[in-house]
């Protein structure tokens, strides 16, 4: 409930030396939702040097409300350069049971 809590988690997600701690901060940001949190999660997917942190950030997207998370997961699955990150996004889209995820799967699986 502290107003600065999200800012603190964002700072930890960006700057902590520990891969584990950065991943945990991203997890909790996913629980908070909100524009600041989504921005920090998306930035971690693009800029963090560690694949494991990127994968935790993708999981954090899956924890957002579907109206926010599913479109972002589809974007990651389509555009991220890291195959492990794309795979993680596709996995969480499959778990979402969202019609947009199904349409995405139909699109990419067409011959």
PDB file of C-alpha atoms in Angstrom:
ATOM      1  CA  UNK A   1       0.000   0.000   0.000  1.00  0.00           C
ATOM      2  CA  UNK A   2       3.008   2.317   0.242  1.00  0.00           C
ATOM      3  CA  UNK A   3       3.050   4.767  -2.695  1.00  0.00           C
ATOM      4  CA  UNK A   4       6.759   4.302  -3.314  1.00  0.00           C
ATOM      5  CA  UNK A   5       6.596   0.471  -3.270  1.00  0.00           C
ATOM      6  CA  UNK A   6       6.162   0.156  -7.046  1.00  0.00           C
ATOM      7  CA  UNK A   7       9.032   2.566  -7.657  1.00  0.00           C
ATOM      8  CA  UNK A   8      11.228   0.562  -5.286  1.00  0.00           C
ATOM      9  CA  UNK A   9      10.340  -2.727  -7.023  1.00  0.00           C
ATOM     10  CA  UNK A  10      11.071  -1.168 -10.413  1.00  0.00           C
ATOM     11  CA  UNK A  11      14.452   0.019  -9.153  1.00  0.00           C
ATOM     12  CA  UNK A  12      15.253  -3.458  -7.812  1.00  0.00           C
ATOM     13  CA  UNK A  13      14.085  -5.082 -11.070  1.00  0.00           C
ATOM     14  CA  UNK A  14      16.428  -2.843 -13.046  1.00  0.00           C
ATOM     15  CA  UNK A  15      19.484  -2.588 -10.847  1.00  0.00           C
ATOM     16  CA  UNK A  16      19.906  -5.425  -8.366  1.00  0.00           C
ATOM     17  CA  UNK A  17      22.992  -7.539  -9.027  1.00  0.00           C
ATOM     18  CA  UNK A  18      21.172 -10.781  -8.295  1.00  0.00           C
ATOM     19  CA  UNK A  19      19.317 -12.446 -11.165  1.00  0.00           C
ATOM     20  CA  UNK A  20      17.006 -14.076  -8.621  1.00  0.00           C
ATOM     21  CA  UNK A  21      16.166 -10.785  -6.894  1.00  0.00           C
ATOM     22  CA  UNK A  22      15.473  -9.034 -10.226  1.00  0.00           C
ATOM     23  CA  UNK A  23      13.173 -11.914 -11.187  1.00  0.00           C
ATOM     24  CA  UNK A  24      11.335 -11.755  -7.862  1.00  0.00           C
ATOM     25  CA  UNK A  25      10.824  -8.003  -8.213  1.00  0.00           C
ATOM     26  CA  UNK A  26       9.331  -8.579 -11.674  1.00  0.00           C
ATOM     27  CA  UNK A  27       7.023 -11.252 -10.269  1.00  0.00           C
ATOM     28  CA  UNK A  28       5.665  -8.836  -7.675  1.00  0.00           C
ATOM     29  CA  UNK A  29       5.323  -6.076 -10.248  1.00  0.00           C
ATOM     30  CA  UNK A  30       3.115  -8.470 -12.219  1.00  0.00           C
ATOM     31  CA  UNK A  31       0.892  -8.794  -9.177  1.00  0.00           C
ATOM     32  CA  UNK A  32       0.550  -5.011  -8.894  1.00  0.00           C
ATOM     33  CA  UNK A  33      -0.369  -4.281 -12.533  1.00  0.00           C
ATOM     34  CA  UNK A  34      -0.599  -0.607 -13.465  1.00  0.00           C
ATOM     35  CA  UNK A  35       1.205   1.334 -16.194  1.00  0.00           C
ATOM     36  CA  UNK A  36       4.468   1.739 -14.288  1.00  0.00           C
ATOM     37  CA  UNK A  37       4.648  -1.975 -13.504  1.00  0.00           C
ATOM     38  CA  UNK A  38       3.827  -3.027 -17.075  1.00  0.00           C
ATOM     39  CA  UNK A  39       6.466  -0.665 -18.427  1.00  0.00           C
ATOM     40  CA  UNK A  40       9.127  -2.077 -16.103  1.00  0.00           C
ATOM     41  CA  UNK A  41       8.197  -5.659 -16.968  1.00  0.00           C
ATOM     42  CA  UNK A  42       8.305  -4.945 -20.702  1.00  0.00           C
ATOM     43  CA  UNK A  43      11.627  -3.163 -20.334  1.00  0.00           C
ATOM     44  CA  UNK A  44      13.105  -6.160 -18.497  1.00  0.00           C
ATOM     45  CA  UNK A  45      12.012  -8.455 -21.339  1.00  0.00           C
ATOM     46  CA  UNK A  46      13.807  -6.239 -23.820  1.00  0.00           C
ATOM     47  CA  UNK A  47      16.878  -5.104 -21.896  1.00  0.00           C
ATOM     48  CA  UNK A  48      17.827  -7.434 -19.044  1.00  0.00           C
ATOM     49  CA  UNK A  49      20.985  -9.360 -19.955  1.00  0.00           C
ATOM     50  CA  UNK A  50      19.824 -12.611 -18.308  1.00  0.00           C
ATOM     51  CA  UNK A  51      17.397 -14.957 -20.070  1.00  0.00           C
ATOM     52  CA  UNK A  52      16.076 -16.223 -16.730  1.00  0.00           C
ATOM     53  CA  UNK A  53      15.072 -12.703 -15.722  1.00  0.00           C
ATOM     54  CA  UNK A  54      13.384 -12.211 -19.100  1.00  0.00           C
ATOM     55  CA  UNK A  55      11.449 -15.455 -18.583  1.00  0.00           C
ATOM     56  CA  UNK A  56      10.321 -14.298 -15.127  1.00  0.00           C
ATOM     57  CA  UNK A  57       9.174 -11.055 -16.705  1.00  0.00           C
ATOM     58  CA  UNK A  58       7.134 -13.017 -19.251  1.00  0.00           C
ATOM     59  CA  UNK A  59       5.525 -14.908 -16.376  1.00  0.00           C
ATOM     60  CA  UNK A  60       4.757 -11.552 -14.749  1.00  0.00           C
ATOM     61  CA  UNK A  61       2.916 -10.542 -17.937  1.00  0.00           C
ATOM     62  CA  UNK A  62       0.831 -13.701 -17.628  1.00  0.00           C
ATOM     63  CA  UNK A  63      -0.270 -12.580 -14.169  1.00  0.00           C
ATOM     64  CA  UNK A  64      -1.658  -9.269 -15.406  1.00  0.00           C
ATOM     65  CA  UNK A  65      -5.368  -8.959 -16.141  1.00  0.00           C
ATOM     66  CA  UNK A  66      -6.065 -10.594 -19.532  1.00  0.00           C
ATOM     67  CA  UNK A  67      -6.882  -7.283 -21.216  1.00  0.00           C
ATOM     68  CA  UNK A  68      -3.321  -6.156 -20.446  1.00  0.00           C
ATOM     69  CA  UNK A  69      -1.310  -9.367 -20.388  1.00  0.00           C
ATOM     70  CA  UNK A  70      -2.493 -11.338 -23.411  1.00  0.00           C
ATOM     71  CA  UNK A  71      -1.730  -8.661 -26.029  1.00  0.00           C
ATOM     72  CA  UNK A  72       1.722  -8.150 -24.516  1.00  0.00           C
ATOM     73  CA  UNK A  73       2.396 -11.898 -24.475  1.00  0.00           C
ATOM     74  CA  UNK A  74       1.385 -12.112 -28.142  1.00  0.00           C
ATOM     75  CA  UNK A  75       3.740  -9.244 -28.946  1.00  0.00           C
ATOM     76  CA  UNK A  76       6.611 -10.984 -27.120  1.00  0.00           C
ATOM     77  CA  UNK A  77       5.844 -14.287 -28.865  1.00  0.00           C
ATOM     78  CA  UNK A  78       5.901 -12.547 -32.253  1.00  0.00           C
ATOM     79  CA  UNK A  79       8.855 -10.209 -31.895  1.00  0.00           C
ATOM     80  CA  UNK A  80      11.332 -11.117 -29.177  1.00  0.00           C
ATOM     81  CA  UNK A  81      14.726 -12.182 -30.516  1.00  0.00           C
ATOM     82  CA  UNK A  82      15.365 -14.709 -27.758  1.00  0.00           C
ATOM     83  CA  UNK A  83      13.800 -18.118 -28.607  1.00  0.00           C
ATOM     84  CA  UNK A  84      13.558 -19.104 -24.917  1.00  0.00           C
ATOM     85  CA  UNK A  85      11.610 -15.928 -24.186  1.00  0.00           C
ATOM     86  CA  UNK A  86       9.274 -16.479 -27.159  1.00  0.00           C
ATOM     87  CA  UNK A  87       8.743 -20.071 -26.008  1.00  0.00           C
ATOM     88  CA  UNK A  88       7.836 -18.861 -22.523  1.00  0.00           C
ATOM     89  CA  UNK A  89       5.347 -16.347 -23.946  1.00  0.00           C
ATOM     90  CA  UNK A  90       3.734 -19.050 -26.081  1.00  0.00           C
ATOM     91  CA  UNK A  91       3.492 -21.366 -23.078  1.00  0.00           C
ATOM     92  CA  UNK A  92       1.701 -18.742 -20.984  1.00  0.00           C
ATOM     93  CA  UNK A  93      -0.587 -17.842 -23.881  1.00  0.00           C
ATOM     94  CA  UNK A  94      -1.588 -21.512 -24.013  1.00  0.00           C
ATOM     95  CA  UNK A  95      -2.416 -21.411 -20.327  1.00  0.00           C
ATOM     96  CA  UNK A  96      -4.533 -18.283 -20.706  1.00  0.00           C
ATOM     97  CA  UNK A  97      -7.509 -19.915 -22.449  1.00  0.00           C
ATOM     98  CA  UNK A  98      -8.028 -16.560 -24.157  1.00  0.00           C
ATOM     99  CA  UNK A  99      -9.653 -16.382 -27.604  1.00  0.00           C
ATOM    100  CA  UNK A 100      -6.934 -13.982 -28.789  1.00  0.00           C
ATOM    101  CA  UNK A 101      -4.279 -16.541 -27.882  1.00  0.00           C
ATOM    102  CA  UNK A 102      -6.168 -19.221 -29.838  1.00  0.00           C
ATOM    103  CA  UNK A 103      -6.373 -16.919 -32.862  1.00  0.00           C
ATOM    104  CA  UNK A 104      -2.628 -16.276 -32.565  1.00  0.00           C
ATOM    105  CA  UNK A 105      -1.919 -20.029 -32.497  1.00  0.00           C
ATOM    106  CA  UNK A 106      -4.155 -20.614 -35.513  1.00  0.00           C
ATOM    107  CA  UNK A 107      -2.327 -17.857 -37.388  1.00  0.00           C
ATOM    108  CA  UNK A 108       1.187 -19.125 -36.692  1.00  0.00           C
ATOM    109  CA  UNK A 109       0.307 -22.777 -37.278  1.00  0.00           C
ATOM    110  CA  UNK A 110      -1.324 -22.330 -40.690  1.00  0.00           C
ATOM    111  CA  UNK A 111       0.619 -24.078 -43.438  1.00  0.00           C
TER     112      UNK A 111
END
